[in-house]
Amino acid sequence: MDNFIQELQRLFPDLEVREGVDVPALVVPADQLLALMTELKEKRGFNFLADLTAVDYPEDERIEMVYHLLSVPGMAEIRVKVNLDRQHPEVPSLTALWPAANVQEREAFDLMGVKFPGHPDLRRILCPDDFVGHPLRKDFRLQTEGGE
C-alpha cells in the first residue's frame, strides 16, 4: 500500500496521510475531494462507498467529513477525510460516482448542516422540513414551546 499512497501524494500534493488504527486516512482539501475520489474509484479499484459521516469539532470551528471506501475484489480499505469550515460546511457531492451517497449526504445535510453542491435532491431526510437547526452538532439545544 505504500507505493499506492506515494503515487497518490504525487498526484495530489496537498494530500496528508495519517496512519489510522485500522486503515490509512487520506486528508484532502474539499476542492480536491471529487478528483481524489474519482482516482480512487476509477483507477485504484475502490468501487464501494461503505459509508460517509460528519464529525463536529466546535472547539476547532470545523466539521470533518469521513468517507470509508472498499475495494471489494482487491480486499482493501481506505478512509478519506475533509475538514470543512463549521460556519459554512460545503463539499462536492459524490452521487455521480456512488449513487448510494445520495441518502448518506442527505443525512449529513439534515443532521450536521453540510451542503453538497451537485447533489440531485438535497433536502432533509429525518427531520421535518420546518425543523430549525442540526441535531447532531454538539452545540444543538432542543427548543421547547415555552422557549426553555
PDB file of C-alpha atoms in Angstrom, residues 34-137:
ATOM      1  CA  LEU A  34     -14.017  14.813  -6.217  1.00  0.00           C
ATOM      2  CA  ALA A  35     -10.770  14.363  -8.171  1.00  0.00           C
ATOM      3  CA  LEU A  36      -9.294  12.116  -5.459  1.00  0.00           C
ATOM      4  CA  MET A  37     -12.431  10.001  -5.186  1.00  0.00           C
ATOM      5  CA  THR A  38     -12.600   9.648  -8.972  1.00  0.00           C
ATOM      6  CA  GLU A  39      -8.988   8.455  -8.981  1.00  0.00           C
ATOM      7  CA  LEU A  40      -9.651   6.012  -6.155  1.00  0.00           C
ATOM      8  CA  LYS A  41     -12.729   4.554  -7.825  1.00  0.00           C
ATOM      9  CA  GLU A  42     -11.811   4.522 -11.491  1.00  0.00           C
ATOM     10  CA  LYS A  43      -8.076   3.811 -11.353  1.00  0.00           C
ATOM     11  CA  ARG A  44      -7.415   2.265  -7.936  1.00  0.00           C
ATOM     12  CA  GLY A  45     -10.338  -0.147  -7.634  1.00  0.00           C
ATOM     13  CA  PHE A  46     -12.116   1.366  -4.628  1.00  0.00           C
ATOM     14  CA  ASN A  47     -15.510   0.548  -6.051  1.00  0.00           C
ATOM     15  CA  PHE A  48     -17.628   0.621  -2.884  1.00  0.00           C
ATOM     16  CA  LEU A  49     -18.505   3.623  -0.723  1.00  0.00           C
ATOM     17  CA  ALA A  50     -19.193   1.847   2.562  1.00  0.00           C
ATOM     18  CA  ASP A  51     -20.329   4.987   4.374  1.00  0.00           C
ATOM     19  CA  LEU A  52     -19.834   8.667   4.917  1.00  0.00           C
ATOM     20  CA  THR A  53     -20.381  10.687   8.045  1.00  0.00           C
ATOM     21  CA  ALA A  54     -19.610  14.056   9.599  1.00  0.00           C
ATOM     22  CA  VAL A  55     -17.949  14.813  12.939  1.00  0.00           C
ATOM     23  CA  ASP A  56     -18.417  18.136  14.718  1.00  0.00           C
ATOM     24  CA  TYR A  57     -15.387  19.842  16.307  1.00  0.00           C
ATOM     25  CA  PRO A  58     -16.831  23.142  17.591  1.00  0.00           C
ATOM     26  CA  GLU A  59     -13.663  23.999  19.536  1.00  0.00           C
ATOM     27  CA  ASP A  60     -11.741  23.990  16.222  1.00  0.00           C
ATOM     28  CA  GLU A  61     -14.597  25.597  14.252  1.00  0.00           C
ATOM     29  CA  ARG A  62     -14.614  22.689  11.814  1.00  0.00           C
ATOM     30  CA  ILE A  63     -16.681  19.770  10.661  1.00  0.00           C
ATOM     31  CA  GLU A  64     -14.812  16.764   9.406  1.00  0.00           C
ATOM     32  CA  MET A  65     -16.321  14.633   6.656  1.00  0.00           C
ATOM     33  CA  VAL A  66     -15.220  10.989   6.816  1.00  0.00           C
ATOM     34  CA  TYR A  67     -15.588   8.543   3.937  1.00  0.00           C
ATOM     35  CA  HIS A  68     -14.856   4.795   4.078  1.00  0.00           C
ATOM     36  CA  LEU A  69     -14.042   3.129   0.762  1.00  0.00           C
ATOM     37  CA  LEU A  70     -13.570  -0.539  -0.015  1.00  0.00           C
ATOM     38  CA  SER A  71     -12.003  -2.329  -2.925  1.00  0.00           C
ATOM     39  CA  VAL A  72     -14.242  -5.365  -2.985  1.00  0.00           C
ATOM     40  CA  PRO A  73     -12.168  -7.539  -5.330  1.00  0.00           C
ATOM     41  CA  GLY A  74      -8.873  -6.138  -4.007  1.00  0.00           C
ATOM     42  CA  MET A  75      -9.785  -6.632  -0.348  1.00  0.00           C
ATOM     43  CA  ALA A  76      -8.511  -3.179   0.621  1.00  0.00           C
ATOM     44  CA  GLU A  77      -9.979  -0.364   2.705  1.00  0.00           C
ATOM     45  CA  ILE A  78      -9.133   3.311   2.962  1.00  0.00           C
ATOM     46  CA  ARG A  79     -10.505   6.307   4.823  1.00  0.00           C
ATOM     47  CA  VAL A  80     -10.736   9.795   3.301  1.00  0.00           C
ATOM     48  CA  LYS A  81     -11.261  12.909   5.419  1.00  0.00           C
ATOM     49  CA  VAL A  82     -12.084  16.506   4.548  1.00  0.00           C
ATOM     50  CA  ASN A  83     -12.024  19.380   7.032  1.00  0.00           C
ATOM     51  CA  LEU A  84     -14.721  21.989   6.499  1.00  0.00           C
ATOM     52  CA  ASP A  85     -15.395  25.431   7.930  1.00  0.00           C
ATOM     53  CA  ARG A  86     -18.051  24.871  10.601  1.00  0.00           C
ATOM     54  CA  GLN A  87     -19.892  28.092   9.718  1.00  0.00           C
ATOM     55  CA  HIS A  88     -20.182  27.186   6.020  1.00  0.00           C
ATOM     56  CA  PRO A  89     -19.557  23.436   5.633  1.00  0.00           C
ATOM     57  CA  GLU A  90     -19.617  22.537   1.961  1.00  0.00           C
ATOM     58  CA  VAL A  91     -18.072  19.706  -0.038  1.00  0.00           C
ATOM     59  CA  PRO A  92     -18.887  18.350  -3.531  1.00  0.00           C
ATOM     60  CA  SER A  93     -21.483  15.608  -3.798  1.00  0.00           C
ATOM     61  CA  LEU A  94     -20.273  12.114  -4.635  1.00  0.00           C
ATOM     62  CA  THR A  95     -23.632  10.944  -6.002  1.00  0.00           C
ATOM     63  CA  ALA A  96     -22.321  10.892  -9.590  1.00  0.00           C
ATOM     64  CA  LEU A  97     -19.610   8.395  -8.538  1.00  0.00           C
ATOM     65  CA  TRP A  98     -21.604   6.396  -5.996  1.00  0.00           C
ATOM     66  CA  PRO A  99     -25.408   6.675  -6.165  1.00  0.00           C
ATOM     67  CA  ALA A 100     -25.560   5.338  -2.584  1.00  0.00           C
ATOM     68  CA  ALA A 101     -24.069   8.659  -1.441  1.00  0.00           C
ATOM     69  CA  ASN A 102     -27.478  10.223  -2.103  1.00  0.00           C
ATOM     70  CA  VAL A 103     -29.135   9.161   1.146  1.00  0.00           C
ATOM     71  CA  GLN A 104     -25.972   9.464   3.241  1.00  0.00           C
ATOM     72  CA  GLU A 105     -25.302  13.031   2.067  1.00  0.00           C
ATOM     73  CA  ARG A 106     -28.907  13.976   2.804  1.00  0.00           C
ATOM     74  CA  GLU A 107     -28.427  12.637   6.326  1.00  0.00           C
ATOM     75  CA  ALA A 108     -25.232  14.680   6.850  1.00  0.00           C
ATOM     76  CA  PHE A 109     -27.052  17.728   5.471  1.00  0.00           C
ATOM     77  CA  ASP A 110     -30.043  17.230   7.753  1.00  0.00           C
ATOM     78  CA  LEU A 111     -28.246  16.350  10.982  1.00  0.00           C
ATOM     79  CA  MET A 112     -24.999  18.353  10.614  1.00  0.00           C
ATOM     80  CA  GLY A 113     -25.759  21.100   8.087  1.00  0.00           C
ATOM     81  CA  VAL A 114     -23.170  20.071   5.491  1.00  0.00           C
ATOM     82  CA  LYS A 115     -24.045  21.237   1.970  1.00  0.00           C
ATOM     83  CA  PHE A 116     -23.206  19.073  -1.041  1.00  0.00           C
ATOM     84  CA  PRO A 117     -23.162  21.075  -4.300  1.00  0.00           C
ATOM     85  CA  GLY A 118     -24.120  18.811  -7.179  1.00  0.00           C
ATOM     86  CA  HIS A 119     -26.461  16.665  -5.111  1.00  0.00           C
ATOM     87  CA  PRO A 120     -29.621  15.882  -7.115  1.00  0.00           C
ATOM     88  CA  ASP A 121     -32.117  16.310  -4.239  1.00  0.00           C
ATOM     89  CA  LEU A 122     -30.519  17.844  -1.151  1.00  0.00           C
ATOM     90  CA  ARG A 123     -33.287  18.157   1.422  1.00  0.00           C
ATOM     91  CA  ARG A 124     -33.954  16.930   4.934  1.00  0.00           C
ATOM     92  CA  ILE A 125     -34.383  13.188   5.318  1.00  0.00           C
ATOM     93  CA  LEU A 126     -35.004  12.559   9.038  1.00  0.00           C
ATOM     94  CA  CYS A 127     -36.203  15.866  10.495  1.00  0.00           C
ATOM     95  CA  PRO A 128     -39.345  17.722   9.356  1.00  0.00           C
ATOM     96  CA  ASP A 129     -38.792  20.326   6.619  1.00  0.00           C
ATOM     97  CA  ASP A 130     -39.531  23.176   9.060  1.00  0.00           C
ATOM     98  CA  PHE A 131     -37.120  21.881  11.734  1.00  0.00           C
ATOM     99  CA  VAL A 132     -34.617  24.519  12.860  1.00  0.00           C
ATOM    100  CA  GLY A 133     -31.011  23.502  13.429  1.00  0.00           C
ATOM    101  CA  HIS A 134     -28.897  20.391  13.034  1.00  0.00           C
ATOM    102  CA  PRO A 135     -29.391  17.963  15.924  1.00  0.00           C
ATOM    103  CA  LEU A 136     -26.020  16.175  15.775  1.00  0.00           C
ATOM    104  CA  ARG A 137     -23.981  19.332  16.216  1.00  0.00           C
TER     105      ARG A 137
END
